[in-house]
XYZ file of C-alpha atoms in Angstrom:
746
model
C -32.259 -21.051 -3.898
C -30.396 -22.040 -6.970
C -27.720 -19.828 -8.445
C -30.120 -19.031 -11.307
C -32.073 -16.738 -9.001
C -29.001 -14.899 -7.708
C -27.626 -14.578 -11.197
C -30.902 -12.976 -12.251
C -30.566 -10.503 -9.388
C -27.002 -9.698 -10.467
C -28.205 -9.198 -14.008
C -30.853 -6.735 -12.728
C -28.369 -4.632 -10.799
C -25.764 -4.504 -13.571
C -28.306 -3.645 -16.256
C -30.129 -0.975 -14.272
C -27.360 0.517 -12.136
C -24.025 -0.648 -13.571
C -21.255 -3.148 -12.825
C -19.687 -0.934 -10.098
C -22.959 -0.915 -8.164
C -23.101 -4.757 -8.211
C -19.484 -4.977 -7.024
C -20.288 -2.634 -4.164
C -23.500 -4.509 -3.412
C -21.868 -7.951 -3.313
C -19.150 -6.592 -1.120
C -21.558 -5.103 1.359
C -23.683 -8.300 1.420
C -20.463 -10.328 1.820
C -21.363 -12.719 -1.029
C -19.382 -13.955 -4.005
C -19.353 -12.036 -7.265
C -20.543 -14.946 -9.492
C -23.039 -17.779 -8.911
C -23.239 -21.253 -10.488
C -26.603 -21.841 -12.213
C -27.149 -25.359 -10.894
C -25.606 -24.884 -7.446
C -27.861 -24.488 -4.395
C -27.256 -21.408 -2.204
C -28.688 -20.567 1.161
C -31.703 -18.279 1.125
C -29.844 -15.817 3.347
C -27.543 -14.959 0.411
C -30.472 -13.640 -1.643
C -32.081 -11.948 1.370
C -28.795 -10.108 2.203
C -28.526 -8.932 -1.373
C -32.073 -7.588 -1.336
C -31.577 -5.883 2.017
C -28.299 -4.194 0.958
C -29.842 -3.159 -2.409
C -32.706 -1.382 -0.514
C -30.141 0.383 1.641
C -27.858 1.372 -1.233
C -30.662 2.563 -3.556
C -32.691 4.085 -0.740
C -35.944 2.371 -1.798
C -38.357 0.097 -0.067
C -38.167 -3.737 -0.333
C -41.519 -3.703 -2.149
C -40.043 -1.687 -5.006
C -36.903 -3.797 -5.252
C -38.814 -7.090 -5.205
C -41.430 -5.989 -7.785
C -38.591 -4.738 -10.035
C -36.922 -8.095 -9.601
C -40.158 -9.891 -10.511
C -40.428 -7.970 -13.804
C -36.812 -8.639 -14.581
C -37.044 -12.323 -13.637
C -39.693 -12.838 -16.326
C -37.509 -11.354 -19.052
C -34.433 -13.160 -17.668
C -36.223 -16.517 -17.946
C -37.228 -15.769 -21.500
C -33.606 -14.907 -22.379
C -32.436 -18.120 -20.632
C -34.367 -20.234 -23.137
C -37.755 -20.683 -21.382
C -39.636 -18.299 -23.671
C -41.546 -20.925 -25.638
C -42.225 -23.004 -22.579
C -43.771 -20.028 -20.826
C -45.689 -18.850 -23.849
C -47.439 -22.200 -24.352
C -48.341 -22.652 -20.658
C -51.859 -21.318 -21.091
C -54.238 -19.553 -23.488
C -55.094 -16.878 -20.976
C -53.764 -15.482 -17.749
C -55.856 -17.779 -15.559
C -54.652 -20.915 -17.340
C -51.095 -19.623 -17.181
C -51.195 -19.224 -13.372
C -52.976 -22.552 -12.882
C -50.233 -24.376 -14.727
C -47.337 -22.724 -12.931
C -47.189 -25.537 -10.369
C -46.938 -28.071 -13.188
C -44.064 -26.081 -14.700
C -42.298 -26.062 -11.338
C -42.857 -29.785 -11.083
C -41.175 -30.269 -14.478
C -38.302 -28.014 -13.614
C -37.780 -29.969 -10.397
C -36.570 -32.812 -12.601
C -33.507 -30.634 -13.383
C -33.431 -28.576 -10.131
C -34.067 -31.363 -7.667
C -33.601 -29.176 -4.623
C -35.900 -26.433 -5.851
C -38.448 -25.218 -3.313
C -40.810 -23.258 -5.487
C -43.891 -21.353 -4.395
C -47.406 -22.577 -5.217
C -50.266 -20.732 -6.889
C -54.043 -21.305 -6.827
C -56.652 -19.305 -8.727
C -60.126 -18.807 -7.260
C -62.804 -17.498 -9.547
C -65.137 -14.864 -8.105
C -68.286 -13.241 -9.286
C -67.887 -10.114 -11.277
C -64.612 -8.772 -12.629
C -61.332 -10.286 -11.485
C -60.061 -13.375 -9.675
C -58.294 -14.279 -6.442
C -54.754 -15.433 -6.635
C -53.533 -17.465 -3.685
C -49.767 -17.441 -3.174
C -48.090 -19.951 -0.894
C -44.452 -20.034 -0.039
C -42.005 -21.352 2.513
C -40.206 -17.994 2.414
C -41.620 -14.954 4.105
C -41.575 -11.422 2.806
C -40.928 -12.208 -0.884
C -44.604 -11.988 -2.084
C -43.988 -8.550 -3.717
C -42.189 -10.454 -6.518
C -45.502 -11.906 -7.638
C -47.120 -8.696 -8.947
C -43.966 -7.939 -10.909
C -44.023 -11.360 -12.652
C -47.801 -11.450 -13.260
C -47.968 -7.869 -14.677
C -44.990 -8.581 -17.004
C -46.656 -11.891 -18.188
C -49.983 -10.192 -18.833
C -48.425 -7.392 -20.715
C -46.146 -9.531 -22.862
C -48.180 -12.678 -23.515
C -51.769 -11.533 -23.279
C -51.626 -7.801 -24.238
C -53.289 -6.889 -20.896
C -52.908 -4.489 -18.065
C -53.178 -6.054 -14.586
C -53.719 -4.458 -11.209
C -53.040 -6.549 -8.114
C -54.194 -5.739 -4.577
C -53.345 -7.592 -1.420
C -56.510 -8.707 0.291
C -55.080 -10.980 3.010
C -51.744 -11.983 4.396
C -51.499 -14.598 7.092
C -49.949 -17.826 8.262
C -51.172 -20.638 6.101
C -53.872 -22.662 7.846
C -54.849 -24.780 4.811
C -51.498 -26.425 4.446
C -49.196 -28.309 6.840
C -46.447 -26.275 8.519
C -46.022 -22.539 9.001
C -46.194 -21.209 5.443
C -46.933 -17.748 4.113
C -50.317 -17.359 2.443
C -51.019 -14.083 0.538
C -54.253 -13.507 -1.379
C -54.233 -11.064 -4.299
C -57.179 -9.547 -6.039
C -56.289 -9.540 -9.733
C -58.154 -7.344 -12.192
C -57.292 -7.660 -15.850
C -58.068 -5.290 -18.680
C -57.233 -5.719 -22.281
C -54.849 -3.010 -23.424
C -56.553 -2.882 -26.885
C -59.954 -2.508 -25.097
C -58.686 0.490 -23.217
C -57.460 1.934 -26.502
C -60.881 1.337 -28.111
C -62.672 3.101 -25.240
C -60.309 6.056 -25.551
C -60.830 6.168 -29.333
C -64.589 5.963 -28.879
C -64.498 9.027 -26.662
C -62.544 10.882 -29.280
C -64.952 9.840 -32.042
C -67.843 11.342 -30.110
C -66.064 14.676 -30.295
C -64.532 14.518 -33.780
C -66.440 12.935 -36.746
C -63.337 13.016 -38.917
C -61.520 10.999 -36.286
C -64.276 8.366 -36.522
C -63.543 7.786 -40.202
C -59.797 7.602 -39.524
C -60.342 5.164 -36.644
C -62.516 2.945 -38.806
C -59.881 2.907 -41.503
C -57.228 2.009 -38.950
C -59.420 -0.860 -37.711
C -59.686 -2.235 -41.201
C -63.079 -0.817 -41.941
C -64.722 -2.501 -38.934
C -67.961 -0.867 -37.893
C -68.519 0.758 -34.539
C -70.724 -2.091 -33.306
C -68.138 -4.594 -34.583
C -65.592 -2.975 -32.310
C -67.974 -3.009 -29.367
C -68.797 -6.664 -30.028
C -65.111 -7.572 -30.071
C -64.667 -5.887 -26.713
C -67.714 -7.542 -25.130
C -66.764 -10.980 -26.439
C -63.070 -10.622 -25.405
C -61.985 -13.573 -23.382
C -64.997 -15.710 -24.368
C -63.861 -16.870 -27.750
C -65.717 -16.697 -31.006
C -69.361 -17.659 -30.427
C -69.675 -19.154 -33.897
C -67.133 -21.826 -32.969
C -68.296 -22.662 -29.378
C -67.500 -26.226 -28.545
C -69.974 -28.507 -26.684
C -68.639 -31.909 -25.658
C -70.691 -35.138 -26.170
C -70.756 -37.873 -23.478
C -71.924 -41.528 -23.855
C -74.871 -42.982 -21.903
C -72.603 -45.381 -20.142
C -68.895 -46.043 -19.876
C -67.904 -48.570 -22.495
C -64.943 -49.969 -20.657
C -64.434 -53.013 -18.502
C -63.099 -52.695 -14.938
C -60.089 -54.992 -15.639
C -59.277 -53.136 -18.903
C -59.304 -49.784 -17.003
C -56.994 -51.101 -14.294
C -54.611 -52.463 -16.863
C -54.700 -49.398 -19.162
C -54.059 -47.109 -16.170
C -51.746 -49.255 -13.995
C -51.082 -46.326 -11.601
C -54.396 -44.907 -10.395
C -56.308 -44.826 -7.112
C -59.995 -44.173 -6.440
C -60.958 -43.257 -2.845
C -64.150 -41.896 -1.249
C -64.775 -38.980 1.111
C -63.570 -41.029 4.040
C -60.284 -41.676 2.152
C -61.085 -45.362 1.816
C -59.527 -46.964 -1.258
C -62.117 -48.319 -3.678
C -59.998 -49.142 -6.718
C -56.352 -49.190 -7.767
C -54.282 -49.955 -10.872
C -52.511 -53.235 -11.224
C -48.934 -51.928 -11.003
C -49.517 -49.739 -7.996
C -50.828 -52.837 -6.256
C -47.618 -54.602 -7.235
C -45.407 -52.017 -5.501
C -47.775 -51.188 -2.594
C -49.406 -54.521 -1.835
C -51.305 -53.134 1.131
C -53.687 -51.312 -1.193
C -55.311 -54.662 -2.036
C -56.801 -54.675 1.456
C -60.478 -53.800 1.300
C -61.429 -50.337 2.504
C -57.872 -49.477 3.527
C -57.346 -45.739 4.045
C -55.118 -44.079 1.495
C -53.495 -41.760 4.052
C -52.148 -44.774 5.896
C -49.861 -45.555 2.913
C -49.295 -42.086 1.302
C -48.580 -38.525 2.351
C -49.130 -35.497 0.116
C -45.842 -33.907 -0.823
C -47.203 -31.274 -3.162
C -49.199 -29.173 -2.660
C -48.581 -29.229 1.058
C -52.224 -29.653 2.154
C -53.873 -31.786 4.720
C -55.049 -35.144 3.432
C -58.760 -34.392 3.306
C -61.239 -34.240 0.461
C -62.051 -30.553 1.084
C -58.389 -29.538 1.012
C -57.799 -31.488 -2.169
C -60.788 -29.853 -3.817
C -59.345 -26.414 -3.192
C -56.219 -27.447 -5.216
C -58.063 -29.579 -7.705
C -56.260 -27.885 -10.614
C -52.814 -28.472 -9.094
C -50.566 -31.367 -9.771
C -50.460 -33.679 -6.753
C -47.341 -35.599 -5.690
C -47.840 -38.487 -3.263
C -45.122 -40.386 -1.440
C -45.304 -43.859 0.194
C -44.787 -43.817 3.942
C -41.521 -45.443 4.983
C -43.066 -48.004 7.372
C -45.396 -49.246 4.649
C -42.643 -49.959 2.102
C -42.106 -53.667 1.384
C -38.798 -55.178 2.503
C -37.507 -55.739 -1.069
C -38.107 -52.076 -1.940
C -35.106 -49.936 -1.189
C -36.553 -46.394 -1.485
C -39.918 -44.754 -1.238
C -42.111 -44.457 -4.338
C -43.364 -41.036 -5.455
C -46.419 -40.633 -7.632
C -47.329 -37.567 -9.681
C -50.680 -36.953 -11.271
C -54.101 -35.292 -11.304
C -56.990 -35.398 -8.925
C -60.451 -35.711 -10.534
C -63.590 -35.347 -8.352
C -66.592 -37.534 -9.419
C -69.746 -36.047 -7.811
C -72.076 -38.826 -8.788
C -69.912 -41.370 -7.018
C -68.691 -38.964 -4.315
C -65.174 -40.270 -4.987
C -61.857 -38.857 -5.999
C -59.865 -40.362 -8.915
C -56.091 -39.934 -8.752
C -54.538 -40.589 -12.210
C -50.829 -40.776 -11.749
C -47.439 -42.089 -12.836
C -44.174 -42.782 -10.964
C -42.238 -39.552 -10.361
C -38.731 -40.323 -11.642
C -35.839 -38.139 -12.816
C -33.504 -40.699 -14.354
C -32.936 -44.325 -15.197
C -30.897 -44.581 -12.023
C -33.960 -43.691 -9.902
C -36.063 -46.140 -11.974
C -33.572 -48.903 -11.031
C -33.337 -47.892 -7.360
C -37.110 -48.288 -6.955
C -37.125 -51.669 -8.618
C -39.107 -50.404 -11.630
C -38.740 -51.030 -15.332
C -39.912 -49.025 -18.322
C -42.295 -51.908 -19.047
C -44.133 -51.147 -15.769
C -45.230 -47.786 -17.204
C -48.151 -47.757 -19.609
C -47.167 -47.332 -23.312
C -49.458 -44.284 -23.612
C -47.838 -42.646 -20.581
C -45.274 -39.991 -21.620
C -43.363 -40.698 -18.423
C -41.390 -43.319 -20.361
C -40.205 -40.691 -22.831
C -39.731 -38.141 -20.098
C -37.296 -40.367 -18.154
C -35.211 -41.015 -21.269
C -35.148 -37.426 -22.287
C -34.352 -36.198 -18.772
C -31.513 -38.712 -18.575
C -29.952 -36.996 -21.515
C -30.860 -33.582 -20.062
C -29.142 -34.458 -16.752
C -25.966 -35.426 -18.663
C -26.071 -32.133 -20.563
C -26.613 -30.255 -17.261
C -23.650 -31.956 -15.690
C -21.498 -31.054 -18.683
C -22.850 -27.479 -18.595
C -22.144 -27.249 -14.879
C -18.582 -28.390 -15.393
C -18.061 -25.857 -18.173
C -19.567 -23.167 -15.951
C -17.168 -24.053 -13.149
C -14.170 -24.072 -15.510
C -15.313 -20.697 -16.830
C -15.465 -19.330 -13.293
C -12.049 -20.734 -12.520
C -10.649 -19.139 -15.644
C -12.318 -15.856 -14.744
C -10.724 -15.936 -11.297
C -7.367 -16.881 -12.729
C -7.675 -14.110 -15.308
C -8.453 -11.627 -12.567
C -5.463 -12.758 -10.508
C -3.302 -12.574 -13.608
C -4.531 -9.036 -14.274
C -3.675 -8.085 -10.699
C -0.181 -9.564 -10.950
C 0.286 -7.902 -14.328
C -0.642 -4.554 -12.803
C 1.883 -5.104 -10.050
C 4.555 -6.035 -12.604
C 3.747 -2.962 -14.723
C 3.900 -0.756 -11.644
C 7.303 -2.060 -10.776
C 8.464 -1.789 -14.375
C 7.206 1.775 -14.745
C 8.979 2.668 -11.500
C 12.292 1.684 -13.205
C 11.712 3.072 -16.663
C 9.468 5.682 -18.228
C 6.226 4.153 -19.341
C 6.667 4.689 -23.100
C 10.206 3.273 -22.900
C 9.052 0.212 -20.921
C 6.248 -0.401 -23.401
C 8.584 -0.235 -26.349
C 11.129 -2.548 -24.770
C 8.358 -4.996 -23.823
C 7.265 -5.057 -27.424
C 10.773 -5.733 -28.582
C 11.202 -2.359 -30.303
C 14.310 -0.261 -30.228
C 14.088 2.891 -28.176
C 15.439 5.909 -30.000
C 17.276 8.632 -28.038
C 15.503 11.958 -27.774
C 16.790 15.463 -27.498
C 15.289 17.865 -24.994
C 16.017 21.519 -25.674
C 15.596 22.590 -22.098
C 15.130 20.897 -18.748
C 16.228 21.435 -15.132
C 18.403 18.891 -13.288
C 18.812 18.656 -9.504
C 21.550 16.909 -7.497
C 21.630 16.603 -3.702
C 23.751 14.906 -1.159
C 23.905 14.556 2.654
C 26.342 16.807 4.514
C 29.016 14.818 6.478
C 27.656 11.559 5.092
C 31.098 9.912 5.170
C 31.499 10.701 8.853
C 28.006 9.300 9.569
C 28.869 6.060 7.754
C 32.081 5.599 9.720
C 30.388 6.281 13.084
C 27.356 3.964 13.089
C 26.127 0.556 11.913
C 25.193 0.075 8.236
C 21.578 -0.832 9.057
C 21.057 2.565 10.684
C 22.413 4.242 7.545
C 19.940 2.222 5.471
C 17.063 3.285 7.667
C 18.125 6.924 7.519
C 18.408 6.927 3.754
C 15.170 5.019 3.271
C 13.340 7.462 5.505
C 14.758 10.453 3.583
C 14.329 8.970 0.100
C 10.690 7.946 0.840
C 9.941 11.552 1.607
C 11.770 12.706 -1.552
C 9.955 10.144 -3.692
C 6.544 11.388 -2.498
C 7.579 14.943 -3.306
C 8.628 13.857 -6.830
C 4.981 12.706 -7.390
C 3.623 15.952 -5.882
C 5.612 18.193 -8.241
C 5.673 15.732 -11.143
C 9.470 15.617 -11.599
C 11.291 12.523 -12.725
C 13.583 10.683 -10.312
C 16.615 9.613 -12.270
C 18.677 7.680 -9.680
C 20.239 7.519 -6.268
C 23.921 6.644 -5.630
C 24.693 6.416 -1.935
C 23.618 9.718 -0.439
C 23.247 11.408 -3.840
C 19.764 11.970 -5.218
C 19.132 13.146 -8.810
C 15.850 14.378 -10.434
C 14.999 16.183 -13.643
C 12.106 18.379 -14.671
C 10.943 18.477 -18.327
C 12.153 14.923 -19.085
C 10.754 12.551 -20.298
C 7.604 14.702 -20.537
C 8.512 18.247 -21.635
C 6.799 20.979 -19.612
C 7.252 24.789 -19.591
C 7.286 24.836 -15.767
C 10.189 22.421 -15.343
C 12.334 24.911 -13.486
C 9.445 25.921 -11.157
C 8.718 22.254 -10.380
C 12.313 21.374 -9.611
C 12.739 24.543 -7.507
C 9.659 23.710 -5.439
C 10.832 20.136 -5.169
C 14.198 21.384 -3.848
C 12.466 23.542 -1.231
C 10.358 20.510 -0.214
C 13.562 18.382 0.028
C 15.089 20.765 2.385
C 12.011 20.757 4.619
C 11.665 16.989 4.395
C 15.312 16.412 5.272
C 14.812 18.263 8.585
C 12.315 15.514 9.555
C 15.036 12.867 9.318
C 17.400 12.462 12.284
C 21.167 12.064 12.019
C 21.846 8.699 13.682
C 25.158 9.931 15.119
C 24.325 13.378 16.470
C 20.560 13.016 16.887
C 20.067 16.337 15.081
C 18.191 16.816 11.801
C 20.320 15.998 8.782
C 21.376 18.664 6.330
C 21.500 18.343 2.567
C 23.225 20.312 -0.138
C 21.259 20.936 -3.352
C 22.343 22.152 -6.743
C 20.244 23.062 -9.869
C 21.077 23.799 -13.474
C 18.922 24.319 -16.578
C 19.949 23.381 -20.108
C 19.631 20.846 -22.946
C 20.126 17.097 -22.569
C 20.033 13.937 -24.640
C 18.015 11.077 -23.125
C 18.025 7.433 -24.153
C 18.222 3.814 -23.031
C 21.608 2.131 -22.826
C 22.325 -1.548 -22.189
C 20.486 -4.784 -22.789
C 20.704 -6.276 -19.316
C 19.029 -4.006 -16.756
C 18.619 -1.160 -19.321
C 18.981 2.302 -17.973
C 17.244 5.501 -19.030
C 20.165 7.865 -19.004
C 20.779 11.621 -19.465
C 23.764 12.883 -21.396
C 25.270 16.331 -21.814
C 27.093 19.103 -20.080
C 23.920 20.157 -18.251
C 24.338 17.009 -16.057
C 27.942 17.952 -15.212
C 27.034 21.583 -14.448
C 24.174 20.535 -12.186
C 26.583 18.256 -10.296
C 29.071 21.117 -9.877
C 26.346 23.347 -8.457
C 25.736 20.741 -5.783
C 29.371 20.026 -4.994
C 30.173 23.771 -4.744
C 27.129 24.549 -2.660
C 26.721 25.085 1.075
C 24.960 22.950 3.682
C 21.162 23.515 3.877
C 21.320 25.771 0.770
C 19.873 25.425 -2.707
C 22.562 26.438 -5.241
C 21.479 27.772 -8.646
C 23.307 28.252 -11.891
C 22.764 31.434 -13.981
C 20.391 29.621 -16.385
C 18.179 28.295 -13.601
C 18.231 31.761 -11.985
C 17.022 33.285 -15.290
C 14.210 30.697 -15.510
C 12.987 31.455 -11.928
C 13.535 35.249 -11.863
C 10.294 37.205 -11.513
C 8.246 34.089 -10.741
C 7.817 34.670 -7.021
C 10.916 32.922 -5.737
C 13.259 34.489 -3.148
C 16.570 34.452 -5.059
C 19.788 35.984 -3.802
C 23.127 36.299 -5.512
C 26.079 34.376 -4.034
C 28.631 36.061 -6.207
C 31.268 34.771 -8.560
C 32.960 31.468 -7.559
C 35.408 29.318 -9.319
C 33.684 26.164 -10.503
C 35.885 23.279 -11.465
C 35.832 22.693 -15.184
C 33.817 25.881 -15.722
C 36.007 28.701 -14.433
C 34.457 31.757 -12.786
C 30.612 31.567 -12.599
C 28.030 33.840 -11.078
C 25.735 31.687 -8.875
C 22.684 32.203 -6.732
C 20.808 30.779 -3.770
C 17.118 29.874 -3.588
C 15.526 30.510 -0.185
C 11.746 30.215 -0.568
C 8.705 30.492 -2.839
C 6.897 33.636 -1.840
C 3.711 32.586 -3.704
C 3.313 29.125 -2.204
C 2.765 27.944 1.360
C 4.805 25.277 3.052
C 1.791 22.949 2.854
C 1.563 23.443 -0.865
C 5.281 22.797 -1.273
C 5.043 19.630 0.803
C 1.838 18.564 -0.924
C -0.229 18.181 2.220
C -3.967 17.773 2.176
C -4.208 18.658 -1.512
C -2.759 22.111 -1.027
C -0.555 21.668 -4.115
C -3.595 21.675 -6.456
C -3.445 24.628 -8.789
C 0.260 25.169 -8.139
C 0.975 24.469 -11.824
C -1.374 25.434 -14.617
C -0.018 24.922 -18.117
C -0.598 23.412 -21.489
C 1.261 20.523 -23.004
C 3.892 21.838 -25.413
C 3.873 20.762 -29.051
C 7.648 20.330 -29.388
C 7.847 17.060 -27.539
C 9.861 14.521 -29.583
C 7.601 11.951 -31.250
C 9.468 9.012 -29.768
C 9.000 10.480 -26.327
C 5.371 11.636 -26.535
C 3.689 8.335 -27.124
C 1.824 6.793 -24.182
C 3.217 9.397 -21.712
C 1.609 9.205 -18.251
C 0.705 12.311 -16.278
C 2.819 11.299 -13.284
C 5.988 9.575 -14.485
C 6.999 6.732 -12.066
C 10.278 6.579 -10.382
C 13.345 5.603 -12.355
C 16.522 4.505 -10.620
C 18.846 4.485 -13.623
C 21.132 7.107 -15.076
C 24.321 7.296 -17.057
C 26.870 9.155 -14.944
C 29.271 11.479 -16.858
C 32.991 10.692 -16.716
C 33.905 13.907 -14.872
C 31.005 13.735 -12.341
C 32.303 13.860 -8.776
C 29.608 11.933 -6.978
C 30.292 8.353 -7.967
C 33.191 7.935 -5.556
C 32.848 10.839 -3.147
C 33.204 8.660 -0.127
C 36.942 8.202 -0.881
C 37.743 11.800 0.113
C 37.806 12.645 3.839
C 34.672 14.622 4.671
C 36.529 17.421 6.388
C 38.488 18.049 3.150
C 35.328 17.981 1.091
C 33.276 20.318 3.310
C 35.926 22.912 4.170
C 38.040 22.857 1.025
C 38.661 26.412 -0.303
C 36.989 27.118 -3.626
C 40.228 28.203 -5.204
C 42.256 25.185 -4.086
C 42.760 22.527 -6.740
C 40.913 19.474 -5.626
C 43.642 17.166 -6.856
C 46.106 18.748 -4.453
C 45.069 18.057 -0.848
C 46.398 20.302 1.905
C 49.970 19.624 3.194
C 50.497 17.027 0.503
C 53.788 17.217 -1.526
C 53.200 17.574 -5.189
C 55.950 15.256 -6.291
C 55.974 11.835 -4.676
C 58.950 9.513 -5.289
C 58.020 6.504 -7.307
C 57.926 3.290 -5.446
C 60.030 0.319 -6.698
C 58.108 -2.280 -8.534
C 58.749 -5.971 -8.200
C 57.555 -8.625 -10.672
C 55.019 -9.916 -8.167
C 53.637 -6.609 -6.826
C 51.010 -4.218 -8.078
C 52.293 -0.977 -9.528
C 50.446 1.403 -7.181
C 51.598 5.011 -7.554
C 50.077 7.257 -4.822
C 48.835 10.275 -6.712
C 46.187 11.243 -4.137
C 43.612 12.133 -6.792
C 39.973 12.557 -5.804
C 38.157 9.824 -7.638
C 36.008 12.136 -9.757
C 37.431 11.672 -13.141
C 40.788 13.382 -12.553
C 43.010 10.476 -13.452
C 45.226 10.725 -16.480
C 44.386 9.089 -19.778
C 44.636 5.351 -19.395
C 44.936 5.517 -15.591
C 42.930 3.471 -13.116
C 42.358 5.609 -10.047
C 42.142 3.721 -6.733
C 41.063 4.732 -3.264
C 43.500 4.494 -0.299
C 41.658 1.467 1.080
C 41.909 -0.476 -2.202
C 45.591 0.461 -2.351
C 45.981 -0.960 1.159
C 44.153 -4.215 0.190
C 46.299 -4.657 -2.917
C-alpha cells in the first residue's frame, strides 16, 4: 500500500484518540511514525497497525475497519479528491460502477497501486448486489464504512449493507477474496416525509406546518416525489433515436478508431483498427484468437465472453503477450478501454487506447502522439500526466525534506533538553534562563533559610592510605546517595569541595519548612553514609553534620563559569557547627533548634561550647524524626509523599520567583567565605583536627613553640616564615598562608 493509506490511518487515530495513542500504537506495531504519501509500503505494516489498534482499543477488527472506511472517505475529500469523487456518478449505483475507472486513473500517479475492484449486480425488488474483489484478505469491512459515508454525504441516503457470501474468487484468475454485499438504500428525506406523515395523521395543525415547511406542496405532491425518487422527472424522460442503418464506411471506422478490436464468442478476431494492426501485426491473420496475443490485466477475469459480460461496466486493460511482441518493439503494449456487447452480431467490441503514463513510456513503446486519434483524450492525458508526474516528484522531494527536518528538529529538541538538564544542574533554572537570554541576574535577599555542611571523618587519613581512584569511587557512591536525597526533600545542593557537602533549604525557592527539610535530609545523609564503605578499614564511613538557620544574600558572580553563591554570616556559622561537631552526629545552632523544637524531632542539648569566632554558644544534637519512618526519610517507595504540606509564601523576591521549578536541580557552585575552614582542611593532620580540645586555639598546635626564630632570607630564596597556621583564613592581613608541603616544594 502507498503511504497515503497509512497516513489516513494515522490521521484517524490522532483525531479520535490523540497523538499519544498513535505514538504508543506505532511503537507497539514497530512501524515508523510518519509515512511518505508516494512511497510504497508492505501490506504487513498496515495489518500490524490494525491488529495493534484492535488490541489497544479493545474492539473487534470489524469496528476498526469500518471506522477507517468512514474516515478514509473524508480524508480523501480533504486531500483534494472531493470534486473528483462528487462527479463520479449521479447516483450510488453509478458511483460504485465508476470506482474502477477512478482507480485506473489514479494508477497513472500511483503506478504500484493494487486497488480492489467493484461490480454492481441489479436484482429484482429493492436493493442491489455489490461484488467486492481484492487481493488482500480480511479488509472487506472497510467497504460498508466507505459506501455508507458516500451515500450520506453525496446522495442524502441511508444505506444498510449485509454480507451474503464470502468465498475464494472463482470468477477471476488467482486466489482472490470475493465478498457479496446486499445493499439497500433509503432516501433520508423520504424517511423524514414518512415520519412527518405519521405525525400529520395525529395532529391536523402539524399538517399545516409541514406543508408550509415544504413550500406549500400538497400531500400528494410529497407522495409523488417519494415514489418518483431515483427515476428522474417524468416530464423530461429522454428516449434516444437510432438510424435504420449505420452511415459509416468500414475503412472510415477503422481509421477513426485506430485502436479497436471486434471478436466473436469464440474469441476470433473479426475486425481491428489500423494502428493496433501496426503494432500487433499478428492480428491481421484471419480468425486469429485474441487470447493468443492479449491477456486481461484488469479486471482479473478469465478470457471468456461470459466472464467479460459480468464486468461489462468495468474498464478493461489488455496487455500483449511477450512472445507475440515484434522484434523491434522493446516493451509490451497495454490497451485500456470499454467492452461493448453487440447481441445482433454476437460479437464484442473493444474500444480502447494505449495505456500510457508519460512521454517516456510513449517513446519506449515506439509510439507517437500522432498514432493516437485526435478525438482521443489520451493525447491530452499523457501531456497532463507528464506535468503531474513532475509535480509529484517535486512534492515527494519536499515531503522527504520536511520529514528530514522533522527528525532533525526532534533530535535538536532532545539535545536541547539534555543541555538544559545539565545547565539546570549547575545553576537554578531562573538564573540559567536569565543568563541564557543575556540579562543581568540581580542578587536576592532571603530573610531565613537553613544551611547544612558535612564532611567525612578521618578523610585525610583515608586519602593518605589508599589510591586516588578508590577515593573517587567512595565519594561518588556517597554523593550519589546525597544527591538523590536532595531531590526527595527538595533542598538545594550548593557545592562539594573534597569531602565537604553543602546544601541549603529555602533558597532559591523560599519555603516555610526549610528547617524541617534540611533536618530530614541530614538524617537521611547519616543513614546513607552508613551504606558506603571506608576503603581503608572496610567499615561504614562516618560523617559530621552541622546546621544553622538565618538570613543570606544569594547571587551570581563571575562571567566565566558563573557561580550561584550564598553570602552572609549564616554560611560561616553553619560551617562552624560542622567543624565543632562530633562524628556521626548532627550538630545544631540555637536558631535551627528553635525552628525544629516542637515539630516531632528528637533534639538534645549538647551544652555551651566555645565556637571559634562566635565565643560561647549553646548547641544541640539532632537524633531522629519521631513522626517519620526511616523509609520516608530515605524516600523509598514513595513513602516521603505527604511529608511536607505547605503553601508557597508570598515574600519571595521577584527576581527569584520567576520560572522557579518545583524540584531545583543540583548546583555545584558557591562562594566560600574568607574565614570558612573547609577549603583547605586537608593541610591539618587529621588527629589534630578530630581530637583538638574545644578551648585550644586552632592556630597554636600542641607542643609547638609560639615564637619561632625568623629564617635568614637570601636574594634567591622564598621568604617562607613557618607560622603553622591552619589554612582557614587565620593569616594576617596581606599574608599568603601555605601548607607544609608547598613550603617543602618551594
